[in-house]
Amino acid sequence: MTTPADALDPVRAELLRAARASADAVLERARADAEEVLAEARATAEAVRARARELGAADGADAADRERTRAVQDAWAVELAARAEAYAELRARIRDGVRRALAGDAVPRHRLAAAARSLLGPLARVTDAAGGGVTAEVPGRRVDLSADALADRALDRLGARAETLWGTP
């Protein structure tokens, strides 16, 4: 069942605006943090590579190749951990922003309840969600319009654009 465009458009627009504003702030911090962590990882990797070169000269090319591979893997693991941390921070800040928007009545509860009923029908049982928003159910179907679910959907819509966190600005 589709929702009339005029029923959810204001909700979506406000949530997207709040999420984008929060995401922009987190994105700048995440980029700075990621650059710092990457610089440290690269410096560590370079130090390990230098040591591997010394070992390679003494112990042979095979030992040096194994050490370089490990250094690259270690650097990649550090980078992946930094990415995961930045993404988790972004998700937490977006969730917090959506919770604040819902708590501040930027999107009144009755509009979310109406949106849920338009998706599930007038007999849907609508309940308040912890942290803001609502959930609604009819036998065999459920709609989650909680603050966290709305924030997660907004972040998920970033899709591949979230990769810009790790690129050069």
Coordinates of C-alpha atoms in Angstrom, one line a residue:
M1 CA 0.0 0.0 0.0
T2 CA 1.5 3.4 -0.9
T3 CA 1.2 6.5 1.2
P4 CA -0.2 9.7 -0.3
A5 CA 2.7 12.0 -1.2
D6 CA 1.2 14.9 0.9
A7 CA 1.0 12.8 4.1
L8 CA 4.6 11.9 4.6
D9 CA 6.4 14.6 2.6
P10 CA 6.7 17.1 5.5
V11 CA 7.8 14.3 7.8
R12 CA 10.4 13.1 5.4
A13 CA 11.6 16.6 4.6
E14 CA 12.1 17.5 8.3
L15 CA 13.8 14.2 9.1
L16 CA 16.1 14.5 6.1
R17 CA 16.9 18.1 6.9
A18 CA 17.8 17.2 10.5
A19 CA 19.7 14.1 9.5
R20 CA 21.6 16.0 6.8
A21 CA 22.6 18.8 9.2
S22 CA 23.7 16.3 11.8
A23 CA 25.5 14.2 9.2
D24 CA 27.4 17.2 7.9
A25 CA 28.7 18.0 11.3
V26 CA 29.6 14.5 12.0
L27 CA 31.1 14.1 8.5
E28 CA 33.5 16.9 9.1
R29 CA 34.6 15.5 12.5
A30 CA 34.8 12.0 11.0
R31 CA 36.9 13.1 8.1
A32 CA 39.4 14.9 10.5
D33 CA 39.4 11.8 12.8
A34 CA 39.8 9.4 9.9
E35 CA 42.7 11.5 8.4
E36 CA 44.5 11.5 11.8
V37 CA 44.0 7.8 12.3
L38 CA 45.0 7.1 8.7
A39 CA 48.2 9.2 9.1
E40 CA 49.1 7.3 12.2
A41 CA 48.4 4.0 10.5
R42 CA 50.5 5.0 7.5
A43 CA 53.3 6.1 9.8
T44 CA 53.1 2.8 11.7
A45 CA 52.9 0.9 8.4
E46 CA 56.0 2.7 7.1
A47 CA 57.9 2.0 10.3
V48 CA 57.0 -1.7 10.0
R49 CA 57.9 -1.7 6.4
A50 CA 61.3 -0.1 7.2
R51 CA 61.9 -2.8 9.8
A52 CA 60.8 -5.4 7.3
R53 CA 63.3 -4.1 4.8
E54 CA 66.1 -4.6 7.4
L55 CA 64.9 -8.1 8.1
G56 CA 64.6 -8.9 4.4
A57 CA 68.2 -7.9 3.9
A58 CA 69.3 -10.2 6.7
D59 CA 66.8 -13.0 6.4
G60 CA 65.9 -13.1 2.8
A61 CA 63.2 -11.8 0.4
D62 CA 60.6 -14.3 1.6
A63 CA 60.7 -13.1 5.2
A64 CA 60.5 -9.4 4.1
D65 CA 57.5 -10.2 1.9
R66 CA 55.6 -11.8 4.8
E67 CA 56.3 -8.8 7.0
R68 CA 55.2 -6.2 4.4
T69 CA 52.0 -8.2 3.9
R70 CA 51.3 -8.2 7.6
A71 CA 52.1 -4.4 7.9
V72 CA 49.6 -3.7 5.1
Q73 CA 47.0 -5.9 6.7
D74 CA 47.6 -4.2 10.1
A75 CA 47.2 -0.8 8.5
W76 CA 44.0 -1.9 6.7
A77 CA 42.6 -3.3 10.0
V78 CA 43.3 0.1 11.7
E79 CA 41.7 1.9 8.8
L80 CA 38.6 -0.4 8.9
A81 CA 38.3 0.1 12.6
A82 CA 38.5 3.9 12.2
R83 CA 35.8 3.7 9.5
A84 CA 33.6 1.6 11.7
E85 CA 34.0 3.9 14.6
A86 CA 33.2 7.0 12.5
Y87 CA 30.2 5.3 11.0
A88 CA 28.9 4.3 14.4
E89 CA 29.4 7.8 15.6
L90 CA 27.5 9.2 12.6
R91 CA 24.6 6.8 13.2
A92 CA 24.5 7.7 16.9
R93 CA 24.4 11.4 16.2
I94 CA 21.8 11.1 13.5
R95 CA 19.6 9.0 15.9
D96 CA 20.1 11.6 18.6
G97 CA 19.1 14.4 16.2
V98 CA 16.0 12.5 15.2
R99 CA 15.1 11.8 18.8
R100 CA 15.5 15.5 19.6
A101 CA 13.4 16.5 16.6
L102 CA 10.6 14.2 17.7
A103 CA 10.8 15.2 21.3
G104 CA 10.6 18.9 20.3
D105 CA 7.4 18.2 18.3
A106 CA 9.1 19.0 15.0
V107 CA 7.0 16.1 13.8
P108 CA 3.9 15.7 16.0
R109 CA 3.0 12.2 17.1
H110 CA -0.4 12.3 15.4
R111 CA 1.3 12.8 12.0
L112 CA 3.4 9.7 12.5
A113 CA 0.3 7.8 13.7
A114 CA -1.6 9.0 10.7
A115 CA 1.3 7.9 8.4
A116 CA 1.3 4.4 10.1
R117 CA -2.4 4.0 9.7
S118 CA -2.2 5.1 6.1
L119 CA 0.3 2.2 5.6
L120 CA -1.5 -0.4 7.6
G121 CA -5.1 0.7 7.5
P122 CA -7.4 2.4 10.1
L123 CA -7.5 -0.6 12.4
A124 CA -3.8 -0.5 13.0
R125 CA -2.8 -0.5 16.7
V126 CA -0.4 2.5 17.2
T127 CA 1.9 2.6 20.2
D128 CA 4.6 5.1 21.3
A129 CA 8.1 3.9 20.7
A130 CA 10.9 4.3 23.3
G131 CA 13.0 7.3 22.3
G132 CA 10.3 8.9 20.2
G133 CA 8.1 8.0 17.2
V134 CA 5.6 5.2 17.0
T135 CA 5.1 1.6 15.9
A136 CA 1.9 0.2 14.5
E137 CA 0.7 -3.3 14.0
V138 CA -2.1 -5.2 12.3
P139 CA -2.1 -9.0 12.2
G140 CA 0.8 -10.1 10.1
R141 CA 2.2 -6.6 9.5
R142 CA 4.2 -4.1 11.4
V143 CA 5.4 -0.5 10.7
D144 CA 8.3 1.0 12.7
L145 CA 8.3 4.8 12.7
S146 CA 10.4 5.0 15.8
A147 CA 13.2 7.7 16.0
D148 CA 15.9 5.1 15.6
A149 CA 14.2 3.3 12.7
L150 CA 13.6 6.7 10.9
A151 CA 17.3 7.7 11.5
D152 CA 18.6 4.4 10.3
R153 CA 16.6 4.6 7.2
A154 CA 17.9 8.1 6.5
L155 CA 21.5 7.0 7.0
D156 CA 20.9 3.8 4.9
R157 CA 19.6 6.1 2.1
L158 CA 23.1 7.6 2.0
G159 CA 24.2 4.3 0.5
A160 CA 27.5 4.5 -1.3
R161 CA 27.7 8.2 -0.6
A162 CA 28.7 7.2 3.0
E163 CA 32.0 6.2 1.4
T164 CA 32.8 9.9 1.0
L165 CA 33.7 9.8 4.7
W166 CA 36.9 7.9 3.9
G167 CA 37.9 9.8 0.8
T168 CA 39.9 13.0 0.5
P169 CA 37.7 16.1 0.9

